[in-house]
Amino acid sequence: MTDSKWIIDTETSPRLPMYTRMNANDVLSDPISPLGASMAWIPHIFRGWCTGYALTGGYDNDDFAHPNGSGGFFYGCLYVNLSATRLYGLRLGVGVEAVDALWFGGHPDLPPYIEQPGDVNPALSAKLNEFAAWALSAPEYPDIEEDKRIAAELRAQRPDLSAISDAALVARARSVLAYERLVWRGETIGGVGGAVGPGTLGQLLAGADSTLVIRLSSGAGDVDSAAPAFAMWELSRIVRGDASLTAEFDKGVDGLRDRVKASHPTFSTAFEQFLYDFGYRGPNEWDMGSDVWETKPSLPLAMIERMRLLDEDQSPRARAAEQHKIFDAAVAEAKAFIGDNAESLALFEMAVKSTHRFAGYRERGKANCVRVLHEARVAMAELGRRMAQRGHLSKASDIFLAVDDELDGLMIDPTYLKDRLVEREAEWKKLFGLDVPMFIDTTKPIPPASSLKYLTDVAVDAVKVGDVLTGGASSSGVTRGIARIVLSPDDATNLEPGDILVAPQTDPSWTPLFVVSGAVVVDVGAPNSHAMIVSRELGIPCVAGVYGATRRIPDGATIEVDGAAGTVTIVSL
């Protein structure tokens, strides 16, 4: 590694100097491709993210004079702007500490808050309190529904990519990405507003059972990130009920899509519709350079293959029903704690409904953003395929190693990037697996990449029987099972029904694995992270923020997960 910045690493905001990798892991778990950063994130997404923040009323132009006031890239990795998030808590009046606990789970390396000039702003605080009142009371959020319609229309209007020119493919990708500035409003409002309900519940129930707020967050319903799991379940039932189709799955998923087109039209038609509806989902789906379900259909077929082994009583709807029972019991417990105070009970009802609504809004916002991004992905994937076929690139995926400004040169000399991109890939791959800082204070020198170790070289304390690992209470329930360490959703061949999924982090592409699993444990995450929201929706116990879990817990160990208490107990090794 060299000490120079990576090609897409961004400048930092002097006004908002603190950045964190936490929760960014849910969005981009690996270093982003150069094209994904330069074509989508830097010109459009960061700016749309700032706009979303500003729409809460809690920020002004001075806060976002620099576009990286929302986030940035260091070592090729996405970082969230911690200072901007803390301003929310400060100006809302709940305090920086409350926001740190809610969004960052009290991480041991969390840097102290140091007040900056302009942080305290009574006028913005008044506007932000209006936003919080809206988040508690508004029964709907029309903007996010508009974003959903726009994302769906972009998919419906996709041209026949195989029939348009190279230049038109680039133009198509650039044009759809302009919508990211719009749809990120919903993603941001969903995320920021999602703190209001749980924060209010925490205040109302201070002194009650510490697991109560988590249990009240269960059973939100209408969570878009869970929808693919329900759709996959229905596909798995078709397989389970058809002996000849089962035999095709028994042969393996390689070539399966083509094998069943003529012989099993019912399944094939349903699967093609699934790809149309959810093909934008997949591992590291926020990066244009990543393969997702449409570009690599063997990924969802492998998940259906695992899911077909489950009995009916393990369906996501059945498990979600159990989570609703937990929620109903929690409501009764909370009301008993509050007592007969009518005003507090009314506020309680509002806070619970807000918590559930915004869990759905946050995941819907993510789905909208990823679906728009995917339309650019498929256009550039087609360009890469053509150029590799012509010998202008070493392989199709190399197109994603280019930066946006280099694409126009391909129209003049389609071979000029071929060797350069091969060299760039070698440098990019060196960024993978680095133990990057969880927090970066840009008022101080940023550690050079050459000073960082790789995760494989970082020692961790091995667990022993009886150890109790702690994380964030995430989704209620207690489950004991075999731990399976899964580092990528496309590499879960050892995960059997009832096993406990132990992952570094999760994004929506992991959701179908939740259905197979008895519980979920993730290295990083906070109460509003993807793993927690979807676990609650699917009725899966979850503990997030168990730092180093994937390296400390041996694959095959028996562990017990208490999702409400936030503990993972080592039963046997």
Coordinates of C-alpha atoms in Angstrom, one line a residue:
M1 CA 0.0 0.0 0.0
T2 CA 1.1 3.6 -0.7
D3 CA 0.5 6.7 1.4
S4 CA -1.3 8.5 -1.4
K5 CA -5.1 8.8 -1.5
W6 CA -7.0 6.2 -3.5
I7 CA -8.3 7.5 -6.8
I8 CA -11.9 8.2 -5.5
D9 CA -11.1 9.2 -1.9
T10 CA -12.9 12.5 -1.2
E11 CA -12.1 15.8 0.3
T12 CA -13.4 16.4 3.9
S13 CA -15.8 18.9 5.3
P14 CA -14.0 21.5 7.5
R15 CA -17.4 22.3 9.1
L16 CA -18.2 18.7 9.9
P17 CA -14.9 16.9 10.5
M18 CA -15.9 13.6 12.1
Y19 CA -16.6 10.5 10.0
T20 CA -17.5 6.9 10.9
R21 CA -17.6 3.6 9.2
M22 CA -20.5 2.4 11.4
N23 CA -23.8 1.9 9.5
A24 CA -21.9 2.6 6.3
N25 CA -21.1 -1.1 6.5
D26 CA -24.8 -1.8 5.9
V27 CA -24.6 0.2 2.7
L28 CA -21.1 -0.6 1.2
S29 CA -19.3 -3.4 3.0
D30 CA -16.3 -3.4 0.6
P31 CA -14.2 -0.7 -1.1
I32 CA -16.4 0.8 -3.8
S33 CA -15.6 0.5 -7.5
P34 CA -14.1 3.6 -9.0
L35 CA -17.0 4.0 -11.5
G36 CA -19.6 3.5 -8.7
A37 CA -18.0 6.3 -6.7
S38 CA -17.3 8.7 -9.5
M39 CA -20.5 8.3 -11.5
A40 CA -23.1 7.8 -8.7
W41 CA -21.9 8.6 -5.2
I42 CA -19.7 11.7 -5.5
P43 CA -21.8 13.8 -8.0
H44 CA -25.3 12.7 -6.9
I45 CA -25.7 10.6 -3.8
F46 CA -23.7 12.7 -1.4
R47 CA -25.5 15.8 -2.6
G48 CA -28.9 14.2 -2.3
W49 CA -28.0 13.0 1.1
C50 CA -27.2 16.6 2.2
T51 CA -30.6 17.7 0.7
G52 CA -32.4 15.1 2.8
Y53 CA -30.7 16.3 5.9
A54 CA -31.6 19.9 5.1
L55 CA -35.3 18.9 4.6
T56 CA -35.5 18.0 8.3
G57 CA -35.1 21.8 9.0
G58 CA -32.2 21.1 11.3
Y59 CA -29.3 22.2 9.0
D60 CA -28.5 25.2 6.9
N61 CA -26.3 26.1 4.0
D62 CA -23.3 26.7 6.2
D63 CA -23.4 23.1 7.4
F64 CA -23.4 21.7 3.9
A65 CA -21.3 24.2 2.1
H66 CA -19.1 21.2 1.4
P67 CA -20.9 18.3 -0.2
N68 CA -19.1 15.8 2.0
G69 CA -21.0 16.9 5.0
S70 CA -23.1 13.8 4.6
G71 CA -20.3 11.3 4.0
G72 CA -17.1 10.5 2.2
F73 CA -14.7 7.9 1.0
F74 CA -11.5 6.9 2.8
Y75 CA -9.3 4.0 1.7
G76 CA -12.0 3.4 -0.9
C77 CA -14.6 2.8 1.8
L78 CA -17.8 4.7 2.6
Y79 CA -17.9 6.7 5.8
V80 CA -20.9 8.5 7.3
N81 CA -20.4 12.0 8.6
L82 CA -20.6 11.5 12.4
S83 CA -20.6 15.3 13.0
A84 CA -23.8 15.8 11.0
T85 CA -25.6 13.0 12.8
R86 CA -24.6 14.4 16.2
L87 CA -25.9 17.9 15.2
Y88 CA -29.3 16.3 14.9
G89 CA -29.3 15.1 18.5
L90 CA -27.8 18.4 19.8
R91 CA -30.3 20.6 17.9
L92 CA -33.3 18.4 18.6
G93 CA -32.5 18.7 22.3
V94 CA -32.0 15.0 23.1
G95 CA -28.3 15.4 23.3
V96 CA -25.3 14.0 21.5
E97 CA -25.0 11.0 23.8
A98 CA -28.5 9.8 23.0
V99 CA -27.8 9.9 19.2
D100 CA -24.5 8.1 19.8
A101 CA -26.2 5.3 21.6
L102 CA -29.0 5.0 19.1
W103 CA -27.0 5.1 15.9
F104 CA -23.5 3.9 16.9
G105 CA -24.3 1.5 19.8
G106 CA -21.9 3.1 22.2
H107 CA -18.8 1.8 20.3
P108 CA -15.7 1.8 22.6
D109 CA -13.7 3.9 20.1
L110 CA -16.4 6.5 19.7
P111 CA -14.6 9.9 19.7
P112 CA -15.8 12.6 22.2
Y113 CA -18.0 15.4 20.9
I114 CA -16.2 18.7 20.7
E115 CA -18.6 21.7 20.1
Q116 CA -17.9 23.6 16.9
P117 CA -18.9 27.3 16.3
G118 CA -22.5 27.2 14.9
D119 CA -23.4 23.9 16.4
V120 CA -25.9 25.5 18.7
N121 CA -28.6 27.2 16.7
P122 CA -32.0 28.0 18.3
A123 CA -33.7 28.8 15.0
L124 CA -32.7 25.4 13.5
S125 CA -33.6 23.7 16.8
A126 CA -37.1 25.0 16.5
K127 CA -37.4 23.7 12.9
L128 CA -36.0 20.4 13.9
N129 CA -38.6 20.0 16.7
E130 CA -41.3 20.7 14.1
F131 CA -39.8 17.9 12.1
A132 CA -39.8 15.6 15.1
A133 CA -43.4 16.4 15.8
W134 CA -44.2 15.5 12.2
A135 CA -42.3 12.3 12.5
L136 CA -44.4 11.3 15.5
S137 CA -47.7 12.3 14.1
A138 CA -47.9 12.3 10.3
P139 CA -49.8 9.2 9.1
E140 CA -48.0 9.1 5.7
Y141 CA -45.0 10.3 3.8
P142 CA -46.0 11.1 0.2
D143 CA -42.5 11.9 -1.0
I144 CA -41.2 8.4 -0.5
E145 CA -44.2 7.0 -2.4
E146 CA -43.4 9.4 -5.3
D147 CA -39.8 8.1 -5.1
K148 CA -41.0 4.5 -5.3
R149 CA -43.1 5.3 -8.4
I150 CA -40.2 7.1 -10.1
A151 CA -37.8 4.1 -9.4
A152 CA -40.4 1.7 -10.8
E153 CA -41.0 3.8 -13.9
L154 CA -37.3 4.0 -14.7
R155 CA -37.2 0.2 -14.7
A156 CA -40.4 0.0 -16.8
Q157 CA -38.9 2.5 -19.3
R158 CA -35.6 0.6 -19.6
P159 CA -34.7 0.4 -23.4
D160 CA -33.4 -2.7 -25.0
L161 CA -29.8 -2.2 -23.9
S162 CA -28.5 -4.6 -26.5
A163 CA -29.9 -2.5 -29.3
I164 CA -28.4 0.9 -28.4
S165 CA -24.9 2.3 -29.1
D166 CA -22.0 2.5 -26.6
A167 CA -22.5 6.2 -26.3
A168 CA -26.2 5.8 -25.6
L169 CA -25.4 3.3 -22.8
V170 CA -23.2 5.8 -21.1
A171 CA -25.8 8.5 -21.5
R172 CA -28.5 6.2 -20.1
A173 CA -26.4 5.5 -17.0
R174 CA -25.6 9.1 -16.4
S175 CA -29.2 10.3 -16.9
V176 CA -30.9 7.8 -14.5
L177 CA -28.3 8.6 -11.8
A178 CA -29.5 12.2 -11.7
Y179 CA -32.5 10.9 -9.9
E180 CA -30.4 9.8 -7.0
R181 CA -30.3 13.4 -5.8
L182 CA -34.1 13.2 -5.5
V183 CA -34.7 9.7 -4.1
W184 CA -32.1 10.1 -1.4
R185 CA -34.4 12.6 0.3
G186 CA -36.6 9.6 1.3
E187 CA -33.8 7.5 2.4
T188 CA -32.4 10.3 4.6
I189 CA -35.8 11.4 6.0
G190 CA -36.6 7.7 6.8
G191 CA -33.3 7.3 8.6
V192 CA -33.3 10.5 10.6
G193 CA -37.0 10.3 11.4
G194 CA -36.5 6.7 12.5
A195 CA -34.7 8.0 15.6
V196 CA -37.7 10.0 16.9
G197 CA -40.1 7.1 17.9
P198 CA -37.5 5.0 19.7
G199 CA -36.0 8.0 21.3
T200 CA -39.4 9.0 22.7
L201 CA -40.1 5.5 23.9
G202 CA -36.7 5.5 25.6
Q203 CA -37.7 8.6 27.5
L204 CA -41.2 7.4 28.4
L205 CA -40.0 4.0 29.6
A206 CA -36.8 5.1 31.4
G207 CA -36.5 2.8 34.4
A208 CA -38.5 0.0 32.8
D209 CA -37.0 -3.3 31.5
S210 CA -34.1 -2.3 29.3
T211 CA -35.3 -4.7 26.5
L212 CA -38.8 -3.1 26.3
V213 CA -38.1 -0.6 23.5
I214 CA -36.6 -3.4 21.3
R215 CA -39.6 -5.6 21.9
L216 CA -41.9 -2.7 21.0
S217 CA -40.1 -2.3 17.7
S218 CA -41.1 -5.7 16.6
G219 CA -43.7 -6.4 13.9
A220 CA -43.5 -3.1 11.9
G221 CA -44.9 -4.6 8.7
D222 CA -44.6 -3.2 5.2
V223 CA -40.8 -3.4 5.2
D224 CA -39.6 -3.5 1.6
S225 CA -36.3 -5.2 2.4
A226 CA -38.2 -8.2 3.7
A227 CA -40.4 -8.5 0.5
P228 CA -37.8 -10.5 -1.4
A229 CA -37.7 -13.1 1.3
F230 CA -41.5 -13.6 1.2
A231 CA -41.3 -13.8 -2.6
M232 CA -38.4 -16.4 -2.4
W233 CA -40.4 -18.4 0.1
E234 CA -43.3 -18.7 -2.4
L235 CA -40.8 -19.9 -5.1
S236 CA -39.3 -22.4 -2.6
R237 CA -42.8 -23.8 -2.1
I238 CA -43.1 -24.4 -5.8
V239 CA -39.9 -26.3 -5.8
R240 CA -40.8 -28.3 -2.7
G241 CA -44.1 -29.4 -4.2
D242 CA -42.7 -30.6 -7.5
A243 CA -40.5 -33.7 -7.5
S244 CA -39.0 -33.2 -10.9
L245 CA -38.2 -29.5 -10.1
T246 CA -36.6 -30.7 -6.9
A247 CA -34.5 -33.1 -8.9
E248 CA -33.3 -30.2 -11.0
F249 CA -32.3 -28.2 -7.9
D250 CA -30.5 -31.3 -6.6
K251 CA -28.2 -31.1 -9.7
G252 CA -27.0 -27.6 -8.5
V253 CA -27.8 -24.0 -9.4
D254 CA -25.3 -23.7 -12.2
G255 CA -27.2 -23.5 -15.4
L256 CA -30.5 -24.1 -13.5
R257 CA -32.3 -21.0 -14.9
D258 CA -31.9 -22.2 -18.5
R259 CA -32.6 -25.9 -17.6
V260 CA -36.1 -25.1 -16.2
K261 CA -37.3 -22.6 -18.7
A262 CA -39.0 -25.2 -21.0
S263 CA -39.5 -28.0 -18.5
H264 CA -41.0 -26.0 -15.6
P265 CA -42.8 -22.9 -17.0
T266 CA -44.7 -22.2 -13.8
F267 CA -41.5 -21.8 -11.8
S268 CA -39.6 -20.2 -14.6
T269 CA -42.3 -17.5 -15.2
A270 CA -42.5 -16.8 -11.4
F271 CA -38.7 -16.6 -11.2
E272 CA -38.4 -14.2 -14.1
Q273 CA -41.0 -11.9 -12.5
F274 CA -39.0 -12.1 -9.2
L275 CA -35.9 -10.9 -11.1
Y276 CA -37.9 -8.0 -12.6
D277 CA -39.2 -7.0 -9.2
F278 CA -36.1 -7.6 -7.1
G279 CA -33.2 -8.1 -9.5
Y280 CA -31.6 -4.9 -8.2
R281 CA -30.9 -6.5 -4.8
G282 CA -27.7 -8.4 -4.2
P283 CA -24.4 -8.3 -2.2
N284 CA -22.9 -4.9 -1.8
E285 CA -25.8 -3.6 -3.9
W286 CA -25.0 0.1 -3.5
D287 CA -21.9 -0.3 -5.7
M288 CA -22.6 -0.3 -9.4
G289 CA -19.7 -2.7 -9.9
S290 CA -21.2 -5.5 -7.8
D291 CA -23.1 -8.4 -9.2
V292 CA -26.7 -8.5 -8.1
W293 CA -29.6 -10.9 -8.6
E294 CA -30.4 -9.8 -12.1
T295 CA -26.8 -9.8 -13.3
K296 CA -26.1 -13.1 -11.5
P297 CA -29.3 -15.2 -11.1
S298 CA -27.4 -18.1 -9.5
L299 CA -27.3 -15.9 -6.3
P300 CA -31.1 -16.0 -5.6
L301 CA -31.4 -19.5 -6.9
A302 CA -28.9 -20.6 -4.3
M303 CA -31.0 -19.0 -1.6
I304 CA -34.1 -20.6 -2.9
E305 CA -32.2 -23.9 -2.8
R306 CA -31.6 -23.4 0.9
M307 CA -35.1 -22.2 1.6
R308 CA -36.8 -25.2 -0.1
L309 CA -35.5 -27.4 2.8
L310 CA -37.7 -25.6 5.4
D311 CA -41.0 -26.9 6.6
E312 CA -44.1 -24.7 6.5
D313 CA -43.9 -23.8 10.2
Q314 CA -40.6 -22.0 9.4
S315 CA -42.2 -19.7 6.9
P316 CA -41.4 -16.0 7.4
R317 CA -45.1 -15.2 7.9
A318 CA -45.3 -17.8 10.7
R319 CA -42.2 -16.4 12.4
A320 CA -43.4 -12.9 12.0
A321 CA -46.7 -13.9 13.8
E322 CA -44.6 -15.0 16.8
Q323 CA -42.9 -11.6 16.7
H324 CA -46.3 -9.9 16.9
K325 CA -47.1 -11.9 20.0
I326 CA -43.9 -10.5 21.6
F327 CA -45.0 -7.0 20.5
D328 CA -48.5 -7.4 22.0
A329 CA -47.0 -8.5 25.3
A330 CA -44.5 -5.6 25.3
V331 CA -47.4 -3.1 24.7
A332 CA -49.2 -4.4 27.8
E333 CA -46.0 -4.3 29.9
A334 CA -45.3 -0.7 28.7
K335 CA -48.8 0.5 29.5
A336 CA -48.7 -1.0 32.9
F337 CA -45.4 0.8 33.5
I338 CA -46.8 4.1 32.3
G339 CA -50.0 3.8 34.4
D340 CA -53.1 6.0 34.0
N341 CA -51.3 9.1 32.7
A342 CA -53.5 9.8 29.7
E343 CA -51.0 12.2 28.1
S344 CA -48.1 9.8 28.4
L345 CA -50.2 6.9 27.0
A346 CA -51.2 9.0 24.0
L347 CA -47.6 9.9 23.4
F348 CA -46.7 6.2 23.8
E349 CA -49.1 5.2 21.1
M350 CA -47.8 7.8 18.7
A351 CA -44.1 6.8 19.4
V352 CA -44.8 3.1 18.7
K353 CA -46.6 3.9 15.4
S354 CA -43.8 6.2 14.4
T355 CA -41.2 3.6 15.2
H356 CA -43.0 1.1 12.9
R357 CA -43.7 3.6 10.1
F358 CA -40.2 4.8 9.9
A359 CA -38.7 1.4 10.0
G360 CA -40.6 0.8 6.8
Y361 CA -39.7 4.3 5.3
R362 CA -36.1 3.7 5.9
E363 CA -36.0 0.4 4.1
R364 CA -38.3 1.7 1.3
G365 CA -36.0 4.6 0.8
K366 CA -33.0 2.3 0.5
A367 CA -34.9 0.1 -2.0
N368 CA -35.8 3.2 -4.1
C369 CA -32.2 4.4 -4.2
V370 CA -30.8 1.0 -5.1
R371 CA -33.3 0.4 -7.8
V372 CA -32.3 3.7 -9.5
L373 CA -28.7 2.8 -9.2
H374 CA -29.3 -0.6 -10.7
E375 CA -30.6 1.0 -14.0
A376 CA -27.1 2.6 -14.4
R377 CA -25.4 -0.7 -13.4
V378 CA -27.1 -2.8 -16.1
A379 CA -26.3 -0.2 -18.8
M380 CA -22.6 -0.2 -17.9
A381 CA -22.5 -3.9 -17.5
E382 CA -23.7 -4.2 -21.1
L383 CA -21.0 -1.8 -22.2
G384 CA -18.4 -3.8 -20.4
R385 CA -19.7 -7.0 -22.0
R386 CA -19.4 -5.6 -25.5
M387 CA -15.9 -4.1 -24.9
A388 CA -14.6 -7.4 -23.5
Q389 CA -16.1 -9.3 -26.4
R390 CA -14.3 -7.0 -28.8
G391 CA -11.0 -7.3 -26.9
H392 CA -11.1 -3.7 -25.8
L393 CA -11.2 -4.7 -22.1
S394 CA -9.5 -7.7 -20.4
K395 CA -12.9 -8.7 -18.9
A396 CA -16.4 -7.2 -18.8
S397 CA -16.2 -6.1 -15.1
D398 CA -13.2 -3.9 -15.8
I399 CA -15.5 -1.2 -17.0
F400 CA -16.3 -0.5 -13.4
L401 CA -12.7 0.3 -12.7
A402 CA -12.8 3.3 -14.9
V403 CA -13.8 6.7 -13.5
D404 CA -16.7 8.6 -15.1
D405 CA -14.5 11.2 -16.8
E406 CA -12.6 8.5 -18.6
L407 CA -15.7 7.1 -20.4
D408 CA -15.9 9.7 -23.1
G409 CA -12.4 8.8 -24.2
L410 CA -13.5 5.3 -24.9
M411 CA -15.7 6.7 -27.7
I412 CA -12.5 8.0 -29.4
D413 CA -10.1 5.1 -28.6
P414 CA -11.9 2.1 -27.1
T415 CA -8.5 0.4 -26.2
Y416 CA -6.9 3.2 -24.3
L417 CA -7.9 2.1 -20.8
K418 CA -7.3 -1.7 -21.2
D419 CA -3.9 -1.9 -19.6
R420 CA -4.6 1.0 -17.2
L421 CA -7.6 -0.8 -15.7
V422 CA -5.7 -4.0 -15.2
E423 CA -3.2 -2.1 -13.1
R424 CA -5.9 -0.2 -11.3
E425 CA -7.7 -3.4 -10.3
A426 CA -4.5 -4.7 -8.6
E427 CA -4.3 -1.5 -6.5
W428 CA -8.0 -1.6 -5.7
K429 CA -7.8 -5.2 -4.5
K430 CA -5.1 -4.2 -2.0
L431 CA -7.8 -2.1 -0.2
F432 CA -10.0 -5.2 0.5
G433 CA -9.6 -6.7 4.0
L434 CA -7.9 -3.6 5.5
D435 CA -8.6 -3.0 9.2
V436 CA -9.8 0.6 8.5
P437 CA -10.5 3.0 11.4
M438 CA -14.0 2.9 12.6
F439 CA -13.9 6.6 13.2
I440 CA -11.8 9.3 11.5
D441 CA -11.2 12.8 12.9
T442 CA -10.2 14.9 10.0
T443 CA -8.9 17.7 12.2
K444 CA -5.9 15.4 12.7
P445 CA -3.8 13.6 10.1
I446 CA -5.6 10.6 8.6
P447 CA -3.6 7.4 9.0
P448 CA -2.1 6.4 5.7
A449 CA -3.2 3.1 4.1
S450 CA 0.4 1.8 4.5
S451 CA 0.0 2.0 8.3
L452 CA -3.1 -0.2 8.4
K453 CA -3.1 -3.9 9.1
Y454 CA -5.2 -6.4 7.3
L455 CA -8.0 -8.0 9.4
T456 CA -6.4 -11.4 9.0
D457 CA -3.3 -10.0 10.8
V458 CA -5.2 -8.4 13.7
A459 CA -5.3 -10.6 16.8
V460 CA -8.6 -11.2 18.6
D461 CA -9.4 -12.9 21.9
A462 CA -10.6 -16.5 21.3
V463 CA -13.8 -17.3 23.1
K464 CA -14.2 -20.1 25.6
V465 CA -17.2 -22.0 26.9
G466 CA -19.3 -19.8 29.1
D467 CA -18.2 -16.5 27.6
V468 CA -21.0 -14.0 27.1
L469 CA -20.4 -11.6 24.2
T470 CA -22.5 -8.4 24.3
G471 CA -23.9 -6.2 21.5
G472 CA -26.9 -4.1 20.8
A473 CA -30.3 -5.6 21.7
S474 CA -31.9 -5.8 18.3
S475 CA -34.7 -8.3 17.8
S476 CA -36.5 -10.3 20.5
G477 CA -36.2 -14.0 21.1
V478 CA -33.9 -16.6 22.5
T479 CA -32.4 -19.3 20.3
R480 CA -29.7 -21.9 20.7
G481 CA -28.0 -23.4 17.6
I482 CA -24.8 -24.0 15.5
A483 CA -22.9 -20.8 14.6
R484 CA -22.1 -20.5 10.9
I485 CA -19.7 -17.8 9.9
V486 CA -20.8 -16.4 6.6
L487 CA -18.7 -13.6 5.1
S488 CA -20.8 -13.0 2.0
P489 CA -24.5 -13.9 1.2
D490 CA -23.3 -15.8 -1.9
D491 CA -21.2 -18.1 0.2
A492 CA -23.6 -19.7 2.6
T493 CA -23.5 -23.3 1.4
N494 CA -22.9 -24.6 5.0
L495 CA -25.9 -22.7 6.5
E496 CA -28.5 -25.3 7.4
P497 CA -32.1 -24.5 8.6
G498 CA -31.9 -23.4 12.3
D499 CA -28.2 -22.5 12.2
I500 CA -27.3 -19.1 13.6
L501 CA -26.0 -16.7 11.0
V502 CA -22.8 -14.9 12.1
A503 CA -22.0 -12.2 9.6
P504 CA -19.7 -9.1 9.4
Q505 CA -22.7 -6.9 8.5
T506 CA -25.8 -7.3 6.4
D507 CA -27.5 -5.4 3.6
P508 CA -30.9 -6.4 2.1
S509 CA -29.4 -9.1 -0.1
W510 CA -28.8 -11.1 3.1
T511 CA -32.5 -11.1 4.0
P512 CA -33.4 -14.5 2.5
L513 CA -30.7 -16.1 4.7
F514 CA -32.5 -14.7 7.7
V515 CA -35.4 -17.0 6.9
V516 CA -33.2 -20.0 6.9
S517 CA -31.4 -19.0 10.1
G518 CA -32.5 -19.5 13.7
A519 CA -30.9 -16.2 14.7
V520 CA -28.5 -13.5 13.4
V521 CA -25.4 -12.1 15.0
V522 CA -23.5 -9.3 13.2
D523 CA -20.1 -7.6 13.9
V524 CA -21.4 -4.1 13.5
G525 CA -24.8 -2.4 13.7
A526 CA -27.0 -0.1 15.8
P527 CA -30.7 -0.1 16.6
N528 CA -31.8 1.2 13.3
S529 CA -29.5 -0.9 11.1
H530 CA -30.7 -3.2 8.4
A531 CA -30.1 -6.4 10.3
M532 CA -32.3 -5.2 13.2
I533 CA -35.2 -3.9 11.2
V534 CA -35.5 -7.0 9.0
S535 CA -34.9 -9.4 11.8
R536 CA -37.9 -7.9 13.6
E537 CA -40.0 -8.1 10.5
L538 CA -39.1 -11.8 10.0
G539 CA -39.3 -12.8 13.6
I540 CA -35.6 -13.7 14.0
P541 CA -33.7 -13.0 17.2
C542 CA -30.7 -10.7 16.4
V543 CA -27.8 -9.2 18.2
A544 CA -25.8 -6.5 16.3
G545 CA -22.6 -4.7 17.2
V546 CA -20.8 -7.8 18.6
Y547 CA -17.4 -6.6 17.6
G548 CA -15.2 -9.3 16.1
A549 CA -17.9 -11.9 16.3
T550 CA -17.0 -13.4 12.9
R551 CA -13.4 -13.9 14.0
R552 CA -13.9 -14.8 17.7
I553 CA -16.7 -17.3 17.4
P554 CA -15.5 -20.6 15.7
D555 CA -17.7 -21.9 12.9
G556 CA -19.6 -24.9 14.3
A557 CA -19.7 -23.7 17.9
T558 CA -23.0 -23.9 19.7
I559 CA -24.2 -20.5 20.9
E560 CA -27.3 -19.0 22.5
V561 CA -28.6 -15.7 21.2
D562 CA -30.8 -13.5 23.4
G563 CA -31.9 -10.8 21.0
A564 CA -33.7 -8.6 23.5
A565 CA -30.8 -8.7 26.0
G566 CA -28.2 -8.3 23.3
T567 CA -26.1 -11.3 24.4
V568 CA -24.4 -14.2 22.7
T569 CA -23.4 -17.0 25.1
I570 CA -20.8 -19.7 24.0
V571 CA -22.4 -23.0 24.9
S572 CA -19.8 -25.4 23.4
L573 CA -16.9 -25.3 21.1

